[in-house]
PDB file of C-alpha atoms in Angstrom:
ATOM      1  CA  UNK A1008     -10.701 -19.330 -56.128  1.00 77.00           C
ATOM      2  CA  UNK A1009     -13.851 -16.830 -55.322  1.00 86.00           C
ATOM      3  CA  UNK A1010     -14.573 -14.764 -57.684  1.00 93.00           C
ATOM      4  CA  UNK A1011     -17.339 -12.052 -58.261  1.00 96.00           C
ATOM      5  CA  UNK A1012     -18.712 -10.960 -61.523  1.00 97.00           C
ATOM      6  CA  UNK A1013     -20.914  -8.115 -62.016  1.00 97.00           C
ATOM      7  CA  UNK A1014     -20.998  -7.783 -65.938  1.00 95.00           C
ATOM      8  CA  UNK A1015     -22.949  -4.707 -66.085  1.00 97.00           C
ATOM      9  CA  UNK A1016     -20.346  -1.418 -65.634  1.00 95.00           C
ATOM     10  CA  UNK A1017     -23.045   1.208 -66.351  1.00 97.00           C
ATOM     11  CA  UNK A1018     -27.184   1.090 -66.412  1.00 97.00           C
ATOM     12  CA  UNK A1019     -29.512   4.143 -67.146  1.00 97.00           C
ATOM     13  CA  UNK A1020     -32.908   4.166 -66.886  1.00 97.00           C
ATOM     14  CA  UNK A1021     -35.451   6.818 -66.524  1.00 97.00           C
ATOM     15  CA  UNK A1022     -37.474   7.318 -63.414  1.00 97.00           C
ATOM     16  CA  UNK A1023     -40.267   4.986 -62.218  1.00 97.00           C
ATOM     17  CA  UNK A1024     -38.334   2.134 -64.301  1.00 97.00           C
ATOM     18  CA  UNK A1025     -37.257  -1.599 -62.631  1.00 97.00           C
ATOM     19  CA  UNK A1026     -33.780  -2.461 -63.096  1.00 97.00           C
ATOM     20  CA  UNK A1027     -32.480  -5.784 -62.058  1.00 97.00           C
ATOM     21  CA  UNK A1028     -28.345  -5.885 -61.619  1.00 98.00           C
ATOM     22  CA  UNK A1029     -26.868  -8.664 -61.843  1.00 97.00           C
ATOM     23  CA  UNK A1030     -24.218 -10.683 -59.469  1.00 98.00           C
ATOM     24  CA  UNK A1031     -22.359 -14.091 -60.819  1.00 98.00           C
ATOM     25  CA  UNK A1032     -20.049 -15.481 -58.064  1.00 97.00           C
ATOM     26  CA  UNK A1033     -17.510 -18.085 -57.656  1.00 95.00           C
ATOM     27  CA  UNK A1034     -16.374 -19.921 -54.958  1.00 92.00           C
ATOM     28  CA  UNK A1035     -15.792 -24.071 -53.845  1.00 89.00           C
ATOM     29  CA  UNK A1036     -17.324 -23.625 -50.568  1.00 87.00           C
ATOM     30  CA  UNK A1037     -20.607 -25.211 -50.220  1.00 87.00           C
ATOM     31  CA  UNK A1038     -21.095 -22.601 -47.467  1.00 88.00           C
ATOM     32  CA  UNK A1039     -21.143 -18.670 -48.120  1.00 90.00           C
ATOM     33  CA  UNK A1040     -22.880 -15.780 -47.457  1.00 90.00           C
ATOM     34  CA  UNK A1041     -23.359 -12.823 -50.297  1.00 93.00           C
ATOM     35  CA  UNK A1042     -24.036  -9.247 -49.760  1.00 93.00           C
ATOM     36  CA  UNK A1043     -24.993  -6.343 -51.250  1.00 96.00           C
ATOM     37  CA  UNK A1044     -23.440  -2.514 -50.719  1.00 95.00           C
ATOM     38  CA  UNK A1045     -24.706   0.822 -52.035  1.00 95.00           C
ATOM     39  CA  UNK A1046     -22.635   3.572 -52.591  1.00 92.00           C
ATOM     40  CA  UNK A1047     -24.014   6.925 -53.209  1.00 92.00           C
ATOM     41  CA  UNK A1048     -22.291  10.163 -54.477  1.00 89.00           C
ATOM     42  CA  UNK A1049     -21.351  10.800 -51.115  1.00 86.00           C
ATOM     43  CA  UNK A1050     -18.868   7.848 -51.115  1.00 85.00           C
ATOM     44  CA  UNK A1051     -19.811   5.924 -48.395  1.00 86.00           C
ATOM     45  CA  UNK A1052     -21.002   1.983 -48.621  1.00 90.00           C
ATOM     46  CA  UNK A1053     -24.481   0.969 -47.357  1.00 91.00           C
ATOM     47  CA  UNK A1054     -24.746  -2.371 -46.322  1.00 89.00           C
ATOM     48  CA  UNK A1055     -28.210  -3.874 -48.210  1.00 93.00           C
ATOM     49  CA  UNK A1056     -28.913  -7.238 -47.448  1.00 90.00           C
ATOM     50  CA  UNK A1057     -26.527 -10.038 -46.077  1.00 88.00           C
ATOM     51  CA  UNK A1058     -27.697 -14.059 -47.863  1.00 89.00           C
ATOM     52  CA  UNK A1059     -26.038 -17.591 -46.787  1.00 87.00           C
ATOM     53  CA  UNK A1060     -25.527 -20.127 -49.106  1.00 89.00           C
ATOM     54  CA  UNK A1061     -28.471 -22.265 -47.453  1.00 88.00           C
ATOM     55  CA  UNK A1062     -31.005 -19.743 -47.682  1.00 84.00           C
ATOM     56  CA  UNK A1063     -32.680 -19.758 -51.603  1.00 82.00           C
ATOM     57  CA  UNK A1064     -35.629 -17.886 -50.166  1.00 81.00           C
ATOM     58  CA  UNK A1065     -35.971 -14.358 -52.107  1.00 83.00           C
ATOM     59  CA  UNK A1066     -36.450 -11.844 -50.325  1.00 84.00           C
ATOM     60  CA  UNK A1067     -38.461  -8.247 -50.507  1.00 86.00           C
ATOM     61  CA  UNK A1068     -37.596  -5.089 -49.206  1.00 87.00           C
ATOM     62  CA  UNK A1069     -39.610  -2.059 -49.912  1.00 92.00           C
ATOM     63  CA  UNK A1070     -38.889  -1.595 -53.746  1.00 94.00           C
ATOM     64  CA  UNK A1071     -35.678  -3.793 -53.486  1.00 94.00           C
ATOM     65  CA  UNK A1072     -35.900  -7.310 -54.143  1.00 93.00           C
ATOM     66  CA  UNK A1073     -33.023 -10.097 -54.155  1.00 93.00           C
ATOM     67  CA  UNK A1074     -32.957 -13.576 -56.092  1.00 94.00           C
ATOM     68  CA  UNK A1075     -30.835 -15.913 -54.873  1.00 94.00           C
ATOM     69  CA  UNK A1076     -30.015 -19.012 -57.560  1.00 93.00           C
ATOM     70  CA  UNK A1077     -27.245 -21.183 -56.540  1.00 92.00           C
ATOM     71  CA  UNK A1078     -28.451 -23.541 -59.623  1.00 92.00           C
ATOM     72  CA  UNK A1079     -26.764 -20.024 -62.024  1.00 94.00           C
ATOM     73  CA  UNK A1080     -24.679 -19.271 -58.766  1.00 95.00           C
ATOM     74  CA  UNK A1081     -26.243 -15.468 -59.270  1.00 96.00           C
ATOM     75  CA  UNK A1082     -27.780 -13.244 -56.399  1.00 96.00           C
ATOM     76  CA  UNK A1083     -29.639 -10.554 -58.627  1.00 96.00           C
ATOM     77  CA  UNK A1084     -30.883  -7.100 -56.815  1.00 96.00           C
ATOM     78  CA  UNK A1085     -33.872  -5.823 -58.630  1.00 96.00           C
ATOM     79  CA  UNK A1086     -34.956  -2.185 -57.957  1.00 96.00           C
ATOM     80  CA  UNK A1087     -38.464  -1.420 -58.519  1.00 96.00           C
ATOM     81  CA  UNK A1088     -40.018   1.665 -59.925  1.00 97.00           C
ATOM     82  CA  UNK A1089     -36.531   3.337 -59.428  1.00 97.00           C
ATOM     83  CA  UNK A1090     -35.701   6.799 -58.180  1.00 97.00           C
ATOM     84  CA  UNK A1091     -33.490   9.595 -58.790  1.00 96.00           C
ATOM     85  CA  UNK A1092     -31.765   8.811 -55.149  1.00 95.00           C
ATOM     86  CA  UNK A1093     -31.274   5.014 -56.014  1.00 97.00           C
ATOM     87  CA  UNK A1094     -28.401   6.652 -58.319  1.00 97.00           C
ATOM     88  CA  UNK A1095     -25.245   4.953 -56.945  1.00 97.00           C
ATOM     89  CA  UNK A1096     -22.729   2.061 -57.772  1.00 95.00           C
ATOM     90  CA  UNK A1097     -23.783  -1.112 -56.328  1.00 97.00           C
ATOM     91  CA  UNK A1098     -21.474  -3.832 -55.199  1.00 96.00           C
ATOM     92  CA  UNK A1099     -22.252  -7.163 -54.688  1.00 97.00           C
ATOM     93  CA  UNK A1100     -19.666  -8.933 -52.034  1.00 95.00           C
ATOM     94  CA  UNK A1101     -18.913 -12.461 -51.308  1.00 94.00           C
ATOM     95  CA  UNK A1102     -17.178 -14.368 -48.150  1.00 90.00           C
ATOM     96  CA  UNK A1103     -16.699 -18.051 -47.588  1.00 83.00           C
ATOM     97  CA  UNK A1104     -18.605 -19.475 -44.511  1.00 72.00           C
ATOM     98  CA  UNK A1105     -15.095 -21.142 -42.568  1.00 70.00           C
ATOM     99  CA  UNK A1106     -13.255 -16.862 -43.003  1.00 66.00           C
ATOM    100  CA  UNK A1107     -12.708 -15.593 -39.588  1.00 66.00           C
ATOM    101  CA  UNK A1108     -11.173 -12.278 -41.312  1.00 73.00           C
ATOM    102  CA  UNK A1109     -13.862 -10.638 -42.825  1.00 78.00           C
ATOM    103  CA  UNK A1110     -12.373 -11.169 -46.040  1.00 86.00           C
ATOM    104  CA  UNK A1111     -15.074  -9.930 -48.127  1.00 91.00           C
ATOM    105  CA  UNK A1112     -14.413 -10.407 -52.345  1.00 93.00           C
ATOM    106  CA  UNK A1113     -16.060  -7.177 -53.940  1.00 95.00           C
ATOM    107  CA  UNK A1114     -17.355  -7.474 -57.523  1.00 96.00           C
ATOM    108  CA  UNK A1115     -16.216  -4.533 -59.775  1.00 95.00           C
ATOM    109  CA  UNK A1116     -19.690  -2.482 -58.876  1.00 95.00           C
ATOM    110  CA  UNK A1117     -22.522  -1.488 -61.469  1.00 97.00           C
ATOM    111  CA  UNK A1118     -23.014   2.244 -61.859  1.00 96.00           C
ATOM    112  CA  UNK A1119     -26.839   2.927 -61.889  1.00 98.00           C
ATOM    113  CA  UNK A1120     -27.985   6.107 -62.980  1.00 97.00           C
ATOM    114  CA  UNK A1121     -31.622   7.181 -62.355  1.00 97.00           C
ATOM    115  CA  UNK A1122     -32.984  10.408 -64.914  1.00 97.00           C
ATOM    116  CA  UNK A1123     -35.679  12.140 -63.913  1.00 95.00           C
TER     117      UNK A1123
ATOM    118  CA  UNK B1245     -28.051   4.557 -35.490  1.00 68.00           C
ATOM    119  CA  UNK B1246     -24.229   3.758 -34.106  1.00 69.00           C
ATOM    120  CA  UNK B1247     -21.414   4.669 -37.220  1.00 90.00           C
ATOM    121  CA  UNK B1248     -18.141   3.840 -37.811  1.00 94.00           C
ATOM    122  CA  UNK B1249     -16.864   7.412 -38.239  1.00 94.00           C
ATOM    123  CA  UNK B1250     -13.020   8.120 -40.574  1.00 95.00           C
ATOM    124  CA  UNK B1251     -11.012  11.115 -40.057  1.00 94.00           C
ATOM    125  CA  UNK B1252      -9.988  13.072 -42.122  1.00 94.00           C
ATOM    126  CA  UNK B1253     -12.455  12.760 -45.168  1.00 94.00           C
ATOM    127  CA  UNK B1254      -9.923  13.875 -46.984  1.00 96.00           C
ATOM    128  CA  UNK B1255      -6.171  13.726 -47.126  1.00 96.00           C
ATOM    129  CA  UNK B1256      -3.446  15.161 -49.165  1.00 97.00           C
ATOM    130  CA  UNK B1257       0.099  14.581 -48.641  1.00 97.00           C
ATOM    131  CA  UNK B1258       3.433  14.220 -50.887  1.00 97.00           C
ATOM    132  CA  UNK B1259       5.470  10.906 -51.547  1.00 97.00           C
ATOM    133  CA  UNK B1260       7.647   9.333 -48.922  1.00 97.00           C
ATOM    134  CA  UNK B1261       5.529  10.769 -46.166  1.00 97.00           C
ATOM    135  CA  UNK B1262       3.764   8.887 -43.570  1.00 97.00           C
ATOM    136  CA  UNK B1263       0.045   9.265 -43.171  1.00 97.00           C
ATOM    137  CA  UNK B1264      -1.820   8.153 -39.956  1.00 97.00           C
ATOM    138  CA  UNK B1265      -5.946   6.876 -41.106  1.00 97.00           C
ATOM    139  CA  UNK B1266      -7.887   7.626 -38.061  1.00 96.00           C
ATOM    140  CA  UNK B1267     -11.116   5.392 -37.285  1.00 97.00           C
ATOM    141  CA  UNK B1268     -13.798   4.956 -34.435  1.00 96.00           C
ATOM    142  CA  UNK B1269     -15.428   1.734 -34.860  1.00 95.00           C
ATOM    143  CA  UNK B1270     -18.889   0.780 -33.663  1.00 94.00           C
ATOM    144  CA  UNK B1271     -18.442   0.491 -29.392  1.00 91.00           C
ATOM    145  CA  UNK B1272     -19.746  -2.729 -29.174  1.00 89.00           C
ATOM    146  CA  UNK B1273     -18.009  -4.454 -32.102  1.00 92.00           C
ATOM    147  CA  UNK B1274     -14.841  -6.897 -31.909  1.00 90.00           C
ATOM    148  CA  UNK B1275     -14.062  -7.007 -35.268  1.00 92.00           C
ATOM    149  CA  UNK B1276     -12.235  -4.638 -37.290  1.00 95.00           C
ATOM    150  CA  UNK B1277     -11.184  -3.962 -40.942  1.00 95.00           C
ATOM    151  CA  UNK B1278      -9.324  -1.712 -43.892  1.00 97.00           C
ATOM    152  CA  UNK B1279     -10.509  -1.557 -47.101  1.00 97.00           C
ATOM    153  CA  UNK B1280      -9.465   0.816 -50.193  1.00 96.00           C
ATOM    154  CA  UNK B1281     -10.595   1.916 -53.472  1.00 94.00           C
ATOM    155  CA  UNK B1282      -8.721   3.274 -56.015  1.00 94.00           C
ATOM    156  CA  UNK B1283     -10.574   5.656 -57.888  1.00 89.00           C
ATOM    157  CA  UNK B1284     -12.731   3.782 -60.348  1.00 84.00           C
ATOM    158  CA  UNK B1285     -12.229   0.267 -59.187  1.00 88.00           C
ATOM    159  CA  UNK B1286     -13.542  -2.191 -56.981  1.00 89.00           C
ATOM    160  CA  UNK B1287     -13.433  -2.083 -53.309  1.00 94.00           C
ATOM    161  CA  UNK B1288     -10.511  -4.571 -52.019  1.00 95.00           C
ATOM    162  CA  UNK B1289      -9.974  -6.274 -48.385  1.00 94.00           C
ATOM    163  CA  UNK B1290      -6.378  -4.716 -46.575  1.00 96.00           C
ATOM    164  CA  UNK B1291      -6.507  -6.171 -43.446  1.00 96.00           C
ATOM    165  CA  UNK B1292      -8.706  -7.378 -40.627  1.00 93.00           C
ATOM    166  CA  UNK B1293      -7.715  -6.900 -36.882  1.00 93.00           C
ATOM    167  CA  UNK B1294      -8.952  -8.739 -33.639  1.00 91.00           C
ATOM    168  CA  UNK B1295      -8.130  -9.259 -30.440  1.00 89.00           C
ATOM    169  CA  UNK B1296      -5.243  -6.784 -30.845  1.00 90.00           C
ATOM    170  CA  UNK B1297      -3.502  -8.736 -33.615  1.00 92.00           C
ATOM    171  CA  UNK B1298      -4.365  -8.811 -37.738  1.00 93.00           C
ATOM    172  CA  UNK B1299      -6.386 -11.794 -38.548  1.00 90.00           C
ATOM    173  CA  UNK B1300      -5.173 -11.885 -42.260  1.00 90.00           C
ATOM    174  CA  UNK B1301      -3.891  -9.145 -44.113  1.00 93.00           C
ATOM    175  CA  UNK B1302      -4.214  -9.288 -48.434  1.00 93.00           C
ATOM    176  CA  UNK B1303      -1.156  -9.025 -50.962  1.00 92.00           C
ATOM    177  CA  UNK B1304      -1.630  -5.588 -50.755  1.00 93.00           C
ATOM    178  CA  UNK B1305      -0.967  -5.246 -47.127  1.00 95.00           C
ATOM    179  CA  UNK B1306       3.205  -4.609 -47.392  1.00 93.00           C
ATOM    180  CA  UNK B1307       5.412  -3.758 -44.729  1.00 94.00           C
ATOM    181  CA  UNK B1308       4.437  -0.371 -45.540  1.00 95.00           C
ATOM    182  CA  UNK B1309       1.580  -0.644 -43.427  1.00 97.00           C
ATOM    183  CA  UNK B1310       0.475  -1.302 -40.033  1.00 97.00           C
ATOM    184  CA  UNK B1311      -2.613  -1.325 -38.341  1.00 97.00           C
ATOM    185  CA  UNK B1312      -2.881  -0.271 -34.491  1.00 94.00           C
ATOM    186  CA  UNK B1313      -5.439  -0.093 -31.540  1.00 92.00           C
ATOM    187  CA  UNK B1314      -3.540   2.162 -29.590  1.00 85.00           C
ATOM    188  CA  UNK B1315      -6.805   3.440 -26.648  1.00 85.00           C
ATOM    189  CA  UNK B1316      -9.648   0.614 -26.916  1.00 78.00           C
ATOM    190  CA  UNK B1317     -11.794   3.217 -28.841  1.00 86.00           C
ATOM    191  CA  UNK B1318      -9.453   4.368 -32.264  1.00 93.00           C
ATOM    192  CA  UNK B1319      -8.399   2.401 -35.131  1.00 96.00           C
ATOM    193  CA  UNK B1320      -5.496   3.285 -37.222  1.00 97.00           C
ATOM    194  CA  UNK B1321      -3.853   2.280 -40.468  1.00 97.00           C
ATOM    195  CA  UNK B1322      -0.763   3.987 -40.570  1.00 97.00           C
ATOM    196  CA  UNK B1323       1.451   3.898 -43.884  1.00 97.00           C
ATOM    197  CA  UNK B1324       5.071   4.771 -43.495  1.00 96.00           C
ATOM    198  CA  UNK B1325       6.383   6.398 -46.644  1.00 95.00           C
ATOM    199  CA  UNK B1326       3.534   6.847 -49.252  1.00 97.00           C
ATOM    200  CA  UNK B1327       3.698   6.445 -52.538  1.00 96.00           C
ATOM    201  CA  UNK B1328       1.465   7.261 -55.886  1.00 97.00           C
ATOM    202  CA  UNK B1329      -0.306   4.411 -56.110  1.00 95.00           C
ATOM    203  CA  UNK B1330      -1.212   4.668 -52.407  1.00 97.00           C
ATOM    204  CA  UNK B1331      -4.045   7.204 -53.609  1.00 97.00           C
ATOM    205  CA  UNK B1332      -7.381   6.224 -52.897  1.00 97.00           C
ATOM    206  CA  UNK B1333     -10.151   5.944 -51.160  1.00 96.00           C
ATOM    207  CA  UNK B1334      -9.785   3.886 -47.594  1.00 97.00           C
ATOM    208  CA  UNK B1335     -12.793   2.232 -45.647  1.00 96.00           C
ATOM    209  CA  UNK B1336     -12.534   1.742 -42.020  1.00 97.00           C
ATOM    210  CA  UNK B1337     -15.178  -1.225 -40.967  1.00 95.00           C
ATOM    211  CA  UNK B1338     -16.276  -3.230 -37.754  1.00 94.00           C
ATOM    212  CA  UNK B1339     -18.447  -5.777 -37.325  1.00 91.00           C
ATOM    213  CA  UNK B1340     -20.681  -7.405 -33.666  1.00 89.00           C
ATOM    214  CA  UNK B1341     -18.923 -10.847 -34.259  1.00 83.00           C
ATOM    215  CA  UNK B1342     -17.236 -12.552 -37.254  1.00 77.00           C
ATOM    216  CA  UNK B1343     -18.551 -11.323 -40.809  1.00 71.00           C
ATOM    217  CA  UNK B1344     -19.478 -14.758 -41.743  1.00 72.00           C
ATOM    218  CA  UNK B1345     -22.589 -14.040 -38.722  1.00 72.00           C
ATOM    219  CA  UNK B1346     -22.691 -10.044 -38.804  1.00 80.00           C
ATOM    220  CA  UNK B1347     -22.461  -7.858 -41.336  1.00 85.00           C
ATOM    221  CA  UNK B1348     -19.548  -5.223 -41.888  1.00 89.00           C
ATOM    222  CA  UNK B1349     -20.692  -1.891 -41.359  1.00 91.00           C
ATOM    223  CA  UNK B1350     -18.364   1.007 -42.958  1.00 93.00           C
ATOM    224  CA  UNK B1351     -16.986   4.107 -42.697  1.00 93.00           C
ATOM    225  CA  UNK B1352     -17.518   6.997 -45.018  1.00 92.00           C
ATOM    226  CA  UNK B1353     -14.075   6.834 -46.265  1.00 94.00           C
ATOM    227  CA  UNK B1354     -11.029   8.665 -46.049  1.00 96.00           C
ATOM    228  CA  UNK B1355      -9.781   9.696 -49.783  1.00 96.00           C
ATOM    229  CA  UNK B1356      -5.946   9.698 -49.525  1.00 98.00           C
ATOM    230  CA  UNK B1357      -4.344  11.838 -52.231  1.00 97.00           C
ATOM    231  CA  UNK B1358      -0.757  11.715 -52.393  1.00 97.00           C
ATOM    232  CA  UNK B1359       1.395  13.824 -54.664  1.00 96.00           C
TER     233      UNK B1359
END
């Protein structure tokens, strides 16, 4: 079964703070790819960064940085010196490589909250 | 930069009507999908649609609903006779080619309030 974890419902932190939120997955497929969507006040989701299973290589984006573990089977988004407008829930998403449906397995979503 | 775009953002409508979800995927993308939210919760796969037919469809997906293509350019989930636990928030999304090699890119939503 595939499964998504993300453990942490709620995080508040004050302005200019990192944050790192944290993803456990599941799945038996040796092949996958993991996302990341934002979704603001407004309601809508953001896609963030897409990651296959073969690809352990962290990557940097601006102030958002991803770390990929398959050894802890975690794919951690780390926001640094945070903003009021990084204030969102934040899903992390998981699909086996072999879906042709799209069938993408949200985690519950972290609510980050950002005080001035 | 292209958008999948929902109407209405917002719907209200009384048990054991039908509601028609209206969506305009991206024009170049094949691939097409339904998502909801209940208020609160996480974000969980309906159905996904290509080629004119529904590539797999979750649990969720009853005979309640359809999904149609009707002009080459709309997307529609249609429910037939709502009920209370149909409210919540539904995501239209496309994608270039299969999401295992492009990413889904969503609508803002349509929040579907039935009373």
């Amino acid at each position: 079964a595939q499964k998504v974890t993300q453990a942490q419902t709620e995080i508040s932190v004050v302005e200019k703070e990192d944050v790192t939120l944290d993803c456990v997955y599941e799945t038996r497929d040796t092949t996958y790819y993991l996302f990341w969507y934002k979704q603001p006040p407004s309601g809508e989701l953001v896609f963030l960064i897409r990651r296959n299973s073969f690809d352990e290589q962290n990557e940097i984006s601006g102030r958002y940085s991803w770390n990929f573990q398959k050894s802890t089977s975690s794919f951690n988004f780390t926001i640094t010196a945070s903003q009021v407008v990084d204030s969102a829930v934040y899903f992390c998403a998981l699909i086996h490589g072999s879906s042709n449906t799209g069938k993408l397995i949200f985690g519950q979503g972290t609510t980050l909250q950002v005080k001035p | 930069e292209p958008e999948v775009t929902q109407t209405p953002s917002h719907q209200v409508t009384q048990m054991g009507q039908e509601v028609i979800l209206r969506c305009v995927p991206i024009s170049n993308h094949l691939y097409f999908y339904w998502y909801r939210q209940i208020l609160g919760q996480k974000v969980e796969f309906l159905v996904s649609f290509y080629n004119n037919e529904i590539s797999e469809k979750s649990e969720i997906f009853d005979d309640q609903f359809s999904v149609e293509r009707p002009d080459g350019s709309n997307f529609t989930l249609k429910i037939r006779s709502t009920k209370l636990e149909d409210s919540a928030m539904y995501f239209c999304a496309s994608s270039e080619n299969r999401a295992i090699n492009s990413p889904l890119h969503f609508g803002n939503g349509t929040r579907l309030t039935v009373t």
